[in-house]
Short mmCIF file of the C-alpha atoms (twelve columns), coordinates in Angstrom:
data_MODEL
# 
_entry.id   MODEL 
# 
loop_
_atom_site.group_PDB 
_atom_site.id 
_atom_site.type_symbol 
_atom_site.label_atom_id 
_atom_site.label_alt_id 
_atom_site.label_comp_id 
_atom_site.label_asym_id 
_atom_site.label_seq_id 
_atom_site.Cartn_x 
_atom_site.Cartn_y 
_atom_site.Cartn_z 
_atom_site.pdbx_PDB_model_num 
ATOM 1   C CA . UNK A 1   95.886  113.243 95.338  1 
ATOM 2   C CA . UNK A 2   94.532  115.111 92.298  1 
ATOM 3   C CA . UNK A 3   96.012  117.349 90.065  1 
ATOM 4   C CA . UNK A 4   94.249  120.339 92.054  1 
ATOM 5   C CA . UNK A 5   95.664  118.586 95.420  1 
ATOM 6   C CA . UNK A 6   99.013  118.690 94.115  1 
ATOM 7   C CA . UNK A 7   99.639  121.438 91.721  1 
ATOM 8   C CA . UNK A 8   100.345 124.425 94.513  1 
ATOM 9   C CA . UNK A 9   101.146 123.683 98.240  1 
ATOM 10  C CA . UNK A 10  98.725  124.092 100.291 1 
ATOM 11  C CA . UNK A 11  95.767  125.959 97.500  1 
ATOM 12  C CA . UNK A 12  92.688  123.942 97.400  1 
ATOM 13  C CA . UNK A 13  89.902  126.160 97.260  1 
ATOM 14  C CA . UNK A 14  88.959  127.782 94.339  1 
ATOM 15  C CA . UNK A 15  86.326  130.953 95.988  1 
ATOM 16  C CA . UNK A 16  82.800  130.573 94.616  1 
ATOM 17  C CA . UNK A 17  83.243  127.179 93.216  1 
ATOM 18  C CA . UNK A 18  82.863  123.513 93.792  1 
ATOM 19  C CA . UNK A 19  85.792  120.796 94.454  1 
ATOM 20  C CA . UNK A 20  86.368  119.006 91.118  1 
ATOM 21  C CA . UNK A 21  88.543  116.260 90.871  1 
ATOM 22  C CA . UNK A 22  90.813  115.570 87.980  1 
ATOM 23  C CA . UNK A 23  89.704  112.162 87.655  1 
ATOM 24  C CA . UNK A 24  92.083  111.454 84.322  1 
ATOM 25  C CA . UNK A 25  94.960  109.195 85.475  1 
ATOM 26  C CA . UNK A 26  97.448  106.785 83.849  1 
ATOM 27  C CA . UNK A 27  95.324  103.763 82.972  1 
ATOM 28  C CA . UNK A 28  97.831  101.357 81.874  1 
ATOM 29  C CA . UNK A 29  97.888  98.103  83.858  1 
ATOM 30  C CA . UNK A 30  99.767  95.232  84.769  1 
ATOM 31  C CA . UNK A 31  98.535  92.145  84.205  1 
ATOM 32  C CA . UNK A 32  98.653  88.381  83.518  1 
ATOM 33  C CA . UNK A 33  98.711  88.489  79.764  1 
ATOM 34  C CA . UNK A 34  100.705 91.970  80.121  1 
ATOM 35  C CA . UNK A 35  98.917  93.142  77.166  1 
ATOM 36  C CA . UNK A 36  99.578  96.672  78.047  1 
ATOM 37  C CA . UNK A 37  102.882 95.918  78.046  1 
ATOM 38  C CA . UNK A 38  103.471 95.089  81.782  1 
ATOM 39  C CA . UNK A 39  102.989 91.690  82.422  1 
ATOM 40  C CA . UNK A 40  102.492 90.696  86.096  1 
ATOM 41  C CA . UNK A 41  106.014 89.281  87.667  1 
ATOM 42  C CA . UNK A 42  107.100 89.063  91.166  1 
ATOM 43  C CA . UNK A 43  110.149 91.459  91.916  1 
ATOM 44  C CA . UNK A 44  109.338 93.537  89.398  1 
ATOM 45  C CA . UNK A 45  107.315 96.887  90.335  1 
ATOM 46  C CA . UNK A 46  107.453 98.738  93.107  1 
ATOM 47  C CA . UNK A 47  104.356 100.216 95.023  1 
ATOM 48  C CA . UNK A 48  104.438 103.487 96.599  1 
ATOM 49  C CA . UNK A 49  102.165 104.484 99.164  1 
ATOM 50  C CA . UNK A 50  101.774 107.380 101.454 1 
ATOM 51  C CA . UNK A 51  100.118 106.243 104.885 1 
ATOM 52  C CA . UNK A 52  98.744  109.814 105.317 1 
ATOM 53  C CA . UNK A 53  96.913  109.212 101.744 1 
ATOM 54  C CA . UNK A 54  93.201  107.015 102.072 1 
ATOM 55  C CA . UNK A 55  93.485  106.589 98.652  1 
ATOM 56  C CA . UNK A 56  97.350  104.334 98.894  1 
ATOM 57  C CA . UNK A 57  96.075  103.070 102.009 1 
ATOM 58  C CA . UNK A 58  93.312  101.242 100.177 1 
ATOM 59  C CA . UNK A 59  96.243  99.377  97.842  1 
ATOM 60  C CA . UNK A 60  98.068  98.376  101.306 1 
ATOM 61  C CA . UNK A 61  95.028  97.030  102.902 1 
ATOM 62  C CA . UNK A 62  94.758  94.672  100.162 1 
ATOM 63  C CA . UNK A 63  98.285  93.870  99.622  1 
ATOM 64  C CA . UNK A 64  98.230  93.025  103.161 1 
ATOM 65  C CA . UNK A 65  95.288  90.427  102.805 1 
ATOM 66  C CA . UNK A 66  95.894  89.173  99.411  1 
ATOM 67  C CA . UNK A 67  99.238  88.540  100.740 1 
ATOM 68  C CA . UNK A 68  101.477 90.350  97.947  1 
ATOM 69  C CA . UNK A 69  104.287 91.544  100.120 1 
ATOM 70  C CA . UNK A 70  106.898 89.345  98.789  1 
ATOM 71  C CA . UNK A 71  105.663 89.717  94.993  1 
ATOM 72  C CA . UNK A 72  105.531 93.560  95.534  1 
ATOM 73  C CA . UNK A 73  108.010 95.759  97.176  1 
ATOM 74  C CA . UNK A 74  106.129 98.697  98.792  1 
ATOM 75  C CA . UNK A 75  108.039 102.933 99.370  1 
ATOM 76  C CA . UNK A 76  106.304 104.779 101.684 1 
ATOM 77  C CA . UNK A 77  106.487 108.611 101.427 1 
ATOM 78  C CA . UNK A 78  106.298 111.025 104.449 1 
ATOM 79  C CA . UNK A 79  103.090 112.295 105.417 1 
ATOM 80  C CA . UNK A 80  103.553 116.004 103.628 1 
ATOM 81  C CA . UNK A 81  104.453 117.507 100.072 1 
ATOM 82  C CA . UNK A 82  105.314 120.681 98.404  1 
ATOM 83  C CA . UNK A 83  104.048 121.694 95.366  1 
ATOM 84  C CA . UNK A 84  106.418 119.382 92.891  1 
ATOM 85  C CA . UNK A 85  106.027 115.854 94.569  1 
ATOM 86  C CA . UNK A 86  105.716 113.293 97.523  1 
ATOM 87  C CA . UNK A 87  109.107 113.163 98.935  1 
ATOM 88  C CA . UNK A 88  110.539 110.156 100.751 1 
ATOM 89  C CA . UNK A 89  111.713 111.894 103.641 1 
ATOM 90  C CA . UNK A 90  111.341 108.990 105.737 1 
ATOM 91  C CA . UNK A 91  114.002 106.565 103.913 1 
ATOM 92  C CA . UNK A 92  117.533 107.352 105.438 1 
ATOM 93  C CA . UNK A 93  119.288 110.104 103.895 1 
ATOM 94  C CA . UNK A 94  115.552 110.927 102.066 1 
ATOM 95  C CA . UNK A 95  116.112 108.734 99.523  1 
ATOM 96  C CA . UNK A 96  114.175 105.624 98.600  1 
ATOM 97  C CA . UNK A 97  116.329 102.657 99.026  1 
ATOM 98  C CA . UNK A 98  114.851 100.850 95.896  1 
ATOM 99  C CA . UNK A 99  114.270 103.626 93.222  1 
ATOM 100 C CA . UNK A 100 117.230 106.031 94.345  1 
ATOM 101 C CA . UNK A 101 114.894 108.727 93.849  1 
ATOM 102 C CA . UNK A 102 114.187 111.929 96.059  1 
ATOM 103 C CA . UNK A 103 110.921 112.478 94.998  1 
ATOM 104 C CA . UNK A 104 108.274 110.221 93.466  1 
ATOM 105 C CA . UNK A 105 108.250 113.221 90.609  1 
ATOM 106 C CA . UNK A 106 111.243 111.080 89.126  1 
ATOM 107 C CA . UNK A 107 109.549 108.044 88.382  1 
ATOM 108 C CA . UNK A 108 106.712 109.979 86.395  1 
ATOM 109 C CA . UNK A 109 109.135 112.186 84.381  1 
ATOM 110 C CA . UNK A 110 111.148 108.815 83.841  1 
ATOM 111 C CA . UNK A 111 108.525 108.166 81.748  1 
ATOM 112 C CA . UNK A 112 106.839 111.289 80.992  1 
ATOM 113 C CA . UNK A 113 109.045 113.963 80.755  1 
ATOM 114 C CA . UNK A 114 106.622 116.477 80.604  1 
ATOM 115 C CA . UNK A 115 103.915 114.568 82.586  1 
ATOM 116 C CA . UNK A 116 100.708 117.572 83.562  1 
ATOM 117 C CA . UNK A 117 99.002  116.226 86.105  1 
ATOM 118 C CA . UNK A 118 99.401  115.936 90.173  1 
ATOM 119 C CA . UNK A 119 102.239 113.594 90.934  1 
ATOM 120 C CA . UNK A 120 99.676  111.260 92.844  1 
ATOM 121 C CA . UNK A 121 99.587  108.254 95.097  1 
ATOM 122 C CA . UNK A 122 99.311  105.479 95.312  1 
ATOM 123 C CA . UNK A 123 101.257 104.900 91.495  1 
ATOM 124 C CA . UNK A 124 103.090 101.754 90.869  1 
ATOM 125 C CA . UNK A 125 106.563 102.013 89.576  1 
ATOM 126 C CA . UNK A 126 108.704 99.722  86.924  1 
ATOM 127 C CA . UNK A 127 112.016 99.195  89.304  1 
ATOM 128 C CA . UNK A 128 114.313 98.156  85.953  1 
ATOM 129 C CA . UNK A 129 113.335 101.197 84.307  1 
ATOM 130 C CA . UNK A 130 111.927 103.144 87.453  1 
ATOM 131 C CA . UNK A 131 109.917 105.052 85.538  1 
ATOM 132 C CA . UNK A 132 105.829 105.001 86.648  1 
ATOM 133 C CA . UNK A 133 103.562 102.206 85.016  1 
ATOM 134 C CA . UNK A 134 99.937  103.673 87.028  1 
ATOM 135 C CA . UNK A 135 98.736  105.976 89.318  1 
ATOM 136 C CA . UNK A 136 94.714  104.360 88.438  1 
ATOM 137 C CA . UNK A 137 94.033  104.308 92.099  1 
ATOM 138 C CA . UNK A 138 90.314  102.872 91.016  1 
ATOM 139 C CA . UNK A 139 91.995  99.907  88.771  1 
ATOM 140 C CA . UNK A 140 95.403  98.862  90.974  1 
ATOM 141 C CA . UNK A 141 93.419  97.082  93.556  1 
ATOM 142 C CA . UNK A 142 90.807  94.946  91.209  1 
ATOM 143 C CA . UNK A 143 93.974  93.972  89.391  1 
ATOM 144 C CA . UNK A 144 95.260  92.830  92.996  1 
ATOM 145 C CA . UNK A 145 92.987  90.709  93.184  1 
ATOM 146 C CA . UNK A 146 92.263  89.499  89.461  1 
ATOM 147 C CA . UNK A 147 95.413  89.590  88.000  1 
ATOM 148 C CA . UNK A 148 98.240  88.829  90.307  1 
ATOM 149 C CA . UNK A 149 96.383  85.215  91.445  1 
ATOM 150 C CA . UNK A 150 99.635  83.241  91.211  1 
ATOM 151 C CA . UNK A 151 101.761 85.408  93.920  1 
ATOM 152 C CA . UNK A 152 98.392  85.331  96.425  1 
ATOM 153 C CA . UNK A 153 99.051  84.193  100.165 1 
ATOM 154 C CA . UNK A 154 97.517  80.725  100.918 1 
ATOM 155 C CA . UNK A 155 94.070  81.728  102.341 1 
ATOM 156 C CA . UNK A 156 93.955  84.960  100.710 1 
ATOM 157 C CA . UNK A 157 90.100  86.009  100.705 1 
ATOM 158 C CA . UNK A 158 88.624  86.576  97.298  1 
ATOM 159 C CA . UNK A 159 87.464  90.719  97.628  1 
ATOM 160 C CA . UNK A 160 86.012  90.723  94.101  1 
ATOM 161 C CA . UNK A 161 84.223  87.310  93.465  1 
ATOM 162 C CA . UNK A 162 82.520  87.242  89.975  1 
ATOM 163 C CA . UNK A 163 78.982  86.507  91.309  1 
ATOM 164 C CA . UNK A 164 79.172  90.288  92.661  1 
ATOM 165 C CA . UNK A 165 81.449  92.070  90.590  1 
ATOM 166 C CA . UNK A 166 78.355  94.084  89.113  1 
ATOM 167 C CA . UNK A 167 77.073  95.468  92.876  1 
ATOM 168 C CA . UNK A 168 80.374  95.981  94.090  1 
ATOM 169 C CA . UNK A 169 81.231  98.276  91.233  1 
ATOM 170 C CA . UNK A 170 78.242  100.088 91.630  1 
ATOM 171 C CA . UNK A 171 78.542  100.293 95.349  1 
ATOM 172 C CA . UNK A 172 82.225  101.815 94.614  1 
ATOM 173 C CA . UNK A 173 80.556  104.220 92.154  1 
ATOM 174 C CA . UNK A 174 78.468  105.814 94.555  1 
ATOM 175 C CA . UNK A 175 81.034  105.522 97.480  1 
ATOM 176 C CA . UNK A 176 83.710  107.656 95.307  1 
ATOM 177 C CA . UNK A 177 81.222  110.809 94.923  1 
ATOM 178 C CA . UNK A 178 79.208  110.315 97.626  1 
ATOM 179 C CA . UNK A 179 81.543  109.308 100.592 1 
ATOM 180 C CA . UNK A 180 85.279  109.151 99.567  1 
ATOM 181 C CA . UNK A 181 85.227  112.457 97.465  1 
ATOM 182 C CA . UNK A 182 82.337  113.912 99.310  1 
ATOM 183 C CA . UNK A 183 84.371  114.930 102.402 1 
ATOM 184 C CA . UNK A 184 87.043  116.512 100.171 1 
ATOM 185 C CA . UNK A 185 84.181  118.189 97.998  1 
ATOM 186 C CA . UNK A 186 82.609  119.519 101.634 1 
ATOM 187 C CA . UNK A 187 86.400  120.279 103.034 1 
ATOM 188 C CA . UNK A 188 87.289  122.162 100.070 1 
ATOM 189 C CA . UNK A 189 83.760  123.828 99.058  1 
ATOM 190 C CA . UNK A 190 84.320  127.309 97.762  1 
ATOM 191 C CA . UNK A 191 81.216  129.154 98.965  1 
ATOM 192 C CA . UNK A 192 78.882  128.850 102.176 1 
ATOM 193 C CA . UNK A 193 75.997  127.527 99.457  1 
ATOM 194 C CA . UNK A 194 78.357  125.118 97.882  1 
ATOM 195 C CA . UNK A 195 79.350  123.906 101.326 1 
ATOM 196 C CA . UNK A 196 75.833  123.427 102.611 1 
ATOM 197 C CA . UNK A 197 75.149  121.320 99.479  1 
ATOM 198 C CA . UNK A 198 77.908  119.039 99.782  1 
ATOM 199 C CA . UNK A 199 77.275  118.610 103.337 1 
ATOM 200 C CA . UNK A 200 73.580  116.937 103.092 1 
ATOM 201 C CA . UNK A 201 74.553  115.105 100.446 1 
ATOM 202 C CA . UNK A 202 77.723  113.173 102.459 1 
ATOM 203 C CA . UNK A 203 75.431  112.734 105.252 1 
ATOM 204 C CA . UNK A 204 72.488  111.603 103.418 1 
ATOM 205 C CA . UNK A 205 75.304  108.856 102.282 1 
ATOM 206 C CA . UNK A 206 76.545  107.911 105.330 1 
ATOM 207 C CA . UNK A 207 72.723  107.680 106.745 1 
ATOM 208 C CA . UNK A 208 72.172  105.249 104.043 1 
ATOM 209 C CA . UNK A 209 75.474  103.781 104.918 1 
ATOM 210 C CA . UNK A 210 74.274  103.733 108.661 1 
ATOM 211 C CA . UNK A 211 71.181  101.425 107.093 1 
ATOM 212 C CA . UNK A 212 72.973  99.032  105.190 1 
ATOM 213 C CA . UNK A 213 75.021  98.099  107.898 1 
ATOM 214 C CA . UNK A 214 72.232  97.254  109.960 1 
ATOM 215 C CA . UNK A 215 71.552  94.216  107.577 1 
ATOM 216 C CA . UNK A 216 74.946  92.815  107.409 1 
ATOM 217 C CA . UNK A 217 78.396  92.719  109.118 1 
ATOM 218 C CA . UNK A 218 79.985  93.578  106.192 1 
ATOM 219 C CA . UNK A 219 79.009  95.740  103.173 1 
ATOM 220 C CA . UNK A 220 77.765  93.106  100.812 1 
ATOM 221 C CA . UNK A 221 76.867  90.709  103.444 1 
ATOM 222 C CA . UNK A 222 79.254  87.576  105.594 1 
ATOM 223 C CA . UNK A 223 82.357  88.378  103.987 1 
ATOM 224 C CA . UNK A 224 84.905  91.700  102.993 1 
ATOM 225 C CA . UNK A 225 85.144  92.803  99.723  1 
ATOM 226 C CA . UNK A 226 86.716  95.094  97.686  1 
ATOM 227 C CA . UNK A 227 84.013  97.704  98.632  1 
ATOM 228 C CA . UNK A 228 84.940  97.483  102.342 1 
ATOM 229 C CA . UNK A 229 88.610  97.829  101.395 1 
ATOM 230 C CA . UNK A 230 86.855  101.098 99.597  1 
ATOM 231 C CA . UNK A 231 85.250  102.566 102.627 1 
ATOM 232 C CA . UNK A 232 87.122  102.251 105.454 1 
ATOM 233 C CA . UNK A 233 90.010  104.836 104.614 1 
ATOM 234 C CA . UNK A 234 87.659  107.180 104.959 1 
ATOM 235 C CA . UNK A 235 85.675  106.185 107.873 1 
ATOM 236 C CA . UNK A 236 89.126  105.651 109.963 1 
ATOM 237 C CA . UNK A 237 89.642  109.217 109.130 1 
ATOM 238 C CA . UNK A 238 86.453  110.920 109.570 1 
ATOM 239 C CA . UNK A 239 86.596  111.775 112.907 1 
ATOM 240 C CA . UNK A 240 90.007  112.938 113.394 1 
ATOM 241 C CA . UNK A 241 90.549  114.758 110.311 1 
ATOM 242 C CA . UNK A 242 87.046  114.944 108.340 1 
ATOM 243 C CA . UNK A 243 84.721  115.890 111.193 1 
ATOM 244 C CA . UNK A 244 86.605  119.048 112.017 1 
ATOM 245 C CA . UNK A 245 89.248  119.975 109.770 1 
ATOM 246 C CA . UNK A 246 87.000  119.688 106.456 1 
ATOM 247 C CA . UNK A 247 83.778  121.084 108.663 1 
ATOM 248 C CA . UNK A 248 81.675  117.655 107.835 1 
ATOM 249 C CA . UNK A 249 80.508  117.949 111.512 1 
ATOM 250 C CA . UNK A 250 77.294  117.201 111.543 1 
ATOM 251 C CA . UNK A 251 78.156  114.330 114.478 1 
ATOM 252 C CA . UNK A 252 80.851  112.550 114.856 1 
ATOM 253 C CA . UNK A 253 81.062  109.289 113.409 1 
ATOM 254 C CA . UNK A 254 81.598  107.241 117.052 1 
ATOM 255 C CA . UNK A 255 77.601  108.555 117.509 1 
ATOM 256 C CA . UNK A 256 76.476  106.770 114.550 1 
ATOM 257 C CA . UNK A 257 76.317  102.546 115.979 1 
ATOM 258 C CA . UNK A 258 76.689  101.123 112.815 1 
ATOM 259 C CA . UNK A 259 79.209  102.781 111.157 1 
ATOM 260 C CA . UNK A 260 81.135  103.002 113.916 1 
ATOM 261 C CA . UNK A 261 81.319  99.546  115.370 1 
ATOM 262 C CA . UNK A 262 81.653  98.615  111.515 1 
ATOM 263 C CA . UNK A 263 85.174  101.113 111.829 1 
ATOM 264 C CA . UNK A 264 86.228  99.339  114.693 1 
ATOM 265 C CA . UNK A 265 85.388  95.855  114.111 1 
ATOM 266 C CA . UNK A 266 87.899  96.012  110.570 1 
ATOM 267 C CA . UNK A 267 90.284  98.680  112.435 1 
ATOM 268 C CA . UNK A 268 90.942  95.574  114.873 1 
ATOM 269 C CA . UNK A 269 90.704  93.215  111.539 1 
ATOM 270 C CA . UNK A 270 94.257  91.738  110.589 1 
ATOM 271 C CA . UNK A 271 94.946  94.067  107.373 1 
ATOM 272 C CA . UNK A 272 92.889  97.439  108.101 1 
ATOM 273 C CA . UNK A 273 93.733  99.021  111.265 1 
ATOM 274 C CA . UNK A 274 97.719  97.629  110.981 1 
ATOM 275 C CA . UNK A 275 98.092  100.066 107.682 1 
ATOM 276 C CA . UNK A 276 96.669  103.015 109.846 1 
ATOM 277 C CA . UNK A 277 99.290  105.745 110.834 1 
ATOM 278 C CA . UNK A 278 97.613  108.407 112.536 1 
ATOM 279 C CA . UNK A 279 100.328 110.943 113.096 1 
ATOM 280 C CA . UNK A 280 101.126 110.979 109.624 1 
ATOM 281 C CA . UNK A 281 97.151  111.341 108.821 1 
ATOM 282 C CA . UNK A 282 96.985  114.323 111.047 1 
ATOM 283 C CA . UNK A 283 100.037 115.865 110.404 1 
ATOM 284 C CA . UNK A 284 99.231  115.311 106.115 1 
ATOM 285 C CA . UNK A 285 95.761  116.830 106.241 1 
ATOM 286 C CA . UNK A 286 96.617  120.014 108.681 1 
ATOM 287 C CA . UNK A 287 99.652  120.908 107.645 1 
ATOM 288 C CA . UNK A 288 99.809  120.449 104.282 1 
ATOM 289 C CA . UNK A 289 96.146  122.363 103.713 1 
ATOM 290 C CA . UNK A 290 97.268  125.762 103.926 1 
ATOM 291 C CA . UNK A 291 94.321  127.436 102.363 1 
ATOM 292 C CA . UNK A 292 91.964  125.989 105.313 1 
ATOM 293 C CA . UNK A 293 94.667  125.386 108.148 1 
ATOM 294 C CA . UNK A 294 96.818  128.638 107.702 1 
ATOM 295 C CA . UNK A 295 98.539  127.984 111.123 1 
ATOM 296 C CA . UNK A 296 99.514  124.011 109.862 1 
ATOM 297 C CA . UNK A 297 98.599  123.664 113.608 1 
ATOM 298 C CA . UNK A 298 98.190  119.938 114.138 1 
ATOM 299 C CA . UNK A 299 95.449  118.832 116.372 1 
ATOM 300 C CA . UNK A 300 96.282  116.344 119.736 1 
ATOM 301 C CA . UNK A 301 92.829  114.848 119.790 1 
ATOM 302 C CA . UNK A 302 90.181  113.503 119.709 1 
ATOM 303 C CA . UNK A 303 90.744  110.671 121.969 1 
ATOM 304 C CA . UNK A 304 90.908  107.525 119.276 1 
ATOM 305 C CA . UNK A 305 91.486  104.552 122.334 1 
ATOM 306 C CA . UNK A 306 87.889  103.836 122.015 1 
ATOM 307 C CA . UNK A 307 88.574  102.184 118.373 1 
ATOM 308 C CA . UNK A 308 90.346  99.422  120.489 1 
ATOM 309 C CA . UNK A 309 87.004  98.833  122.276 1 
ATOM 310 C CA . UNK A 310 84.500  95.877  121.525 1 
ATOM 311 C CA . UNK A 311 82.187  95.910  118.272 1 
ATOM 312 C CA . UNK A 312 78.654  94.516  118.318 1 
ATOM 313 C CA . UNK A 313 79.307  93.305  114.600 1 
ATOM 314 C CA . UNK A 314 79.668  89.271  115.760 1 
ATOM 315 C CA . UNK A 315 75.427  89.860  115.972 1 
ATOM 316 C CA . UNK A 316 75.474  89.139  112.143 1 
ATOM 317 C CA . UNK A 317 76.353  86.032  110.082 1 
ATOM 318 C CA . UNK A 318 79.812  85.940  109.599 1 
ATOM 319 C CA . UNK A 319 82.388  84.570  107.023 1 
ATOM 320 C CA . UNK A 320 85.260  87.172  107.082 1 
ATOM 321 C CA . UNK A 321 87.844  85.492  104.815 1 
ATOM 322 C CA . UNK A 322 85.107  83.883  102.652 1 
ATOM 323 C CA . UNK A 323 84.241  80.147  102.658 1 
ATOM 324 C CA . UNK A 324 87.729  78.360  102.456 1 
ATOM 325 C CA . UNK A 325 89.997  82.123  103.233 1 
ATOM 326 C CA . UNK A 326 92.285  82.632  106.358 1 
ATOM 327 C CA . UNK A 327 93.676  85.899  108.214 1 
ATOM 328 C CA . UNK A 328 96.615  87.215  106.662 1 
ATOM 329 C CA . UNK A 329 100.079 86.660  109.050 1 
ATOM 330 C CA . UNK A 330 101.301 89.810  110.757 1 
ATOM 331 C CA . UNK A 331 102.844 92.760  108.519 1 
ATOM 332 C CA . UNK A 332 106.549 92.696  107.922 1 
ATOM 333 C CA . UNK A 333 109.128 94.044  110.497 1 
ATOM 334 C CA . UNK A 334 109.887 96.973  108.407 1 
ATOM 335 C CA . UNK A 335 106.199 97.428  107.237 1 
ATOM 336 C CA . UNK A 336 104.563 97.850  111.207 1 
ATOM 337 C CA . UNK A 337 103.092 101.364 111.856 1 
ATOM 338 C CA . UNK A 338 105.712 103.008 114.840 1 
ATOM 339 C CA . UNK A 339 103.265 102.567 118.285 1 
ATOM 340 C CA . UNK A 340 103.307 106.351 118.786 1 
ATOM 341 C CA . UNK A 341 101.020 106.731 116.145 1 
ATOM 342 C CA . UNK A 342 98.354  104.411 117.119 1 
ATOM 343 C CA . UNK A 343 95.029  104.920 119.048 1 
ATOM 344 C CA . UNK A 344 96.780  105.115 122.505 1 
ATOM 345 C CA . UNK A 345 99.276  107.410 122.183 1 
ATOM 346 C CA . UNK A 346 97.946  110.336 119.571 1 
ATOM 347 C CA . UNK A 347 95.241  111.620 120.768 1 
ATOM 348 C CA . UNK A 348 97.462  113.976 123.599 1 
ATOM 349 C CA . UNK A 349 95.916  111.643 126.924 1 
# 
């Protein structure tokens, strides 16, 4: 995702040293008003979105339940990438069928010709001049939800009301360095002290984690937010990638009775588990991590069919979609993850 994740194939790892994350992105945004020059209109952009990536699967979880897939065509590169870009290997003849582009690299140097950071996803692209308008993984989903209002599905749950805006960003805060960066700063930790570090401190989070979700069925109480959109990319992928891969293996996460019926209540949740590709998460994280994975041997398990099992998260008050919000309708034709890479068929049974 970062500069450091992107600037040589498969070097992560820097020896004696902690992960760091280049945390500088592209901050324009699109909205309403368009008074950074990109006003909000259906049609217009284009959102691209590796499935292997937690990061772009956040921004298709909430497309999915704000409903934006008519207002906002979506590219999905494959799973890998070299050292110059995400390719769309996927599209037929590895082209993407909107952009006409090879490699999402384009659509940055369309606009910055000598762009220096990590070609990153998610980003969200400018189809008339296909040249990239963000890659603010942070910012693209709040504007989701605040700014692009008038294209929302009828029903579409409100994942940033205003009464909580001020926990929910602090929540996120603490999730990014704690929980969502804290398996890649444990996965990519440069010395055994480093490592050790990083380690307590992820599972000290997801202890704490563990706690809060004895209170409530959802992070900040009845109903999902923007903060559950936040966590569970990274809980869907602890234990098949983070666990042993990126050595956070202090348990698995299916021991833990919180956090894991939280997983599989929204894995089973119209909009979370439906985004989830599993062969291209496995396949992303060993392959393309050379420096840790030198073989790119790509694990068969573990055995992921008990996601599909029941959840004990009805126990709690419950308003899912918020007071007046509905489920979100099935995902498009061309948008449903291929059955081989779900829970019953990846894990080599």
């Amino acid at each position: 995702m970062t500069t450091q994740e992107n600037s040589t194939h498969g070097s992560y790892v820097t020896k004696g040293e902690s992960f760091d994350r280049d945390m500088s992105y592209i901050d324009d945004r699109i909205t309403r008003d368009g008074r950074d020059g990109w006003p909000v209109e259906a049609g217009r952009y284009r959102l691209i979105a590796a499935r292997a990536c937690p990061w772009a699967n956040r921004t298709l979880i909430s497309r999915r339940l704000l409903g934006l897939e008519d207002a906002l065509s979506v590219g999905m590169p494959g799973p890998t990438h070299d050292k110059r870009s995400w390719t769309f290997d996927l599209d037929e003849g590895g082209v993407d069928p909107v952009l006409g582009y090879e490699r999402l690299q384009q659509a940055y140097f369309a606009r910055f010709p000598d762009y220096p950071r990590g070609i990153t996803v998610p980003a969200v692209v400018d189809v008339p001049s296909r040249a990239v308008v963000t890659n603010d993984f942070q910012q693209i989903t709040l504007d989701f939800t605040a700014e692009w209002t008038e294209h929302h599905r009828d029903g579409a749950p409100d994942l940033y009301p205003v009464a909580q805006r001020a926990e929910i960003d602090a929540l996120s805060r603490w999730m990014l360095h704690r929980v969502n960066n804290g398996v890649y700063k444990v996965g990519f930790a440069g010395s055994q002290q480093v490592y050790e570090d990083e380690f307590r401190a992820l599972w000290a989070a997801l202890d704490e984690l563990e706690e809060r979700l004895g209170r409530s069925r959802y992070l900040l109480g009845p109903a999902i937010t923007e903060a559950d959109v936040r966590l569970f990319p990274t809980l869907i992928r602890f234990d098949p990638v983070y666990h042993g891969h990126f050595k956070a293996n202090r348990q698995p996460l299916a021991s833990m009775p919180n956090l894991w019926n939280y997983t599989k209540d929204l894995f089973t949740t119209p909009g979370f588990g439906d985004t989830v590709d599993f062969e291209q998460i496995k396949r992303h994280y060993y392959v393309v991590h050379e420096d840790i994975n030198p073989t790119q041997v790509v694990p068969l398990g573990p055995d992921l069919s008990p996601l599909l099992e029941g959840h004990d998260r009805d126990r709690f008050e419950t308003a899912t979609w918020g007071p007046e919000g509905t489920a979100p309708q099935p995902p498009l034709a061309a948008e449903v993850v291929d059955p081989a890479h779900t829970p019953l068929h990846v894990s080599g049974r």
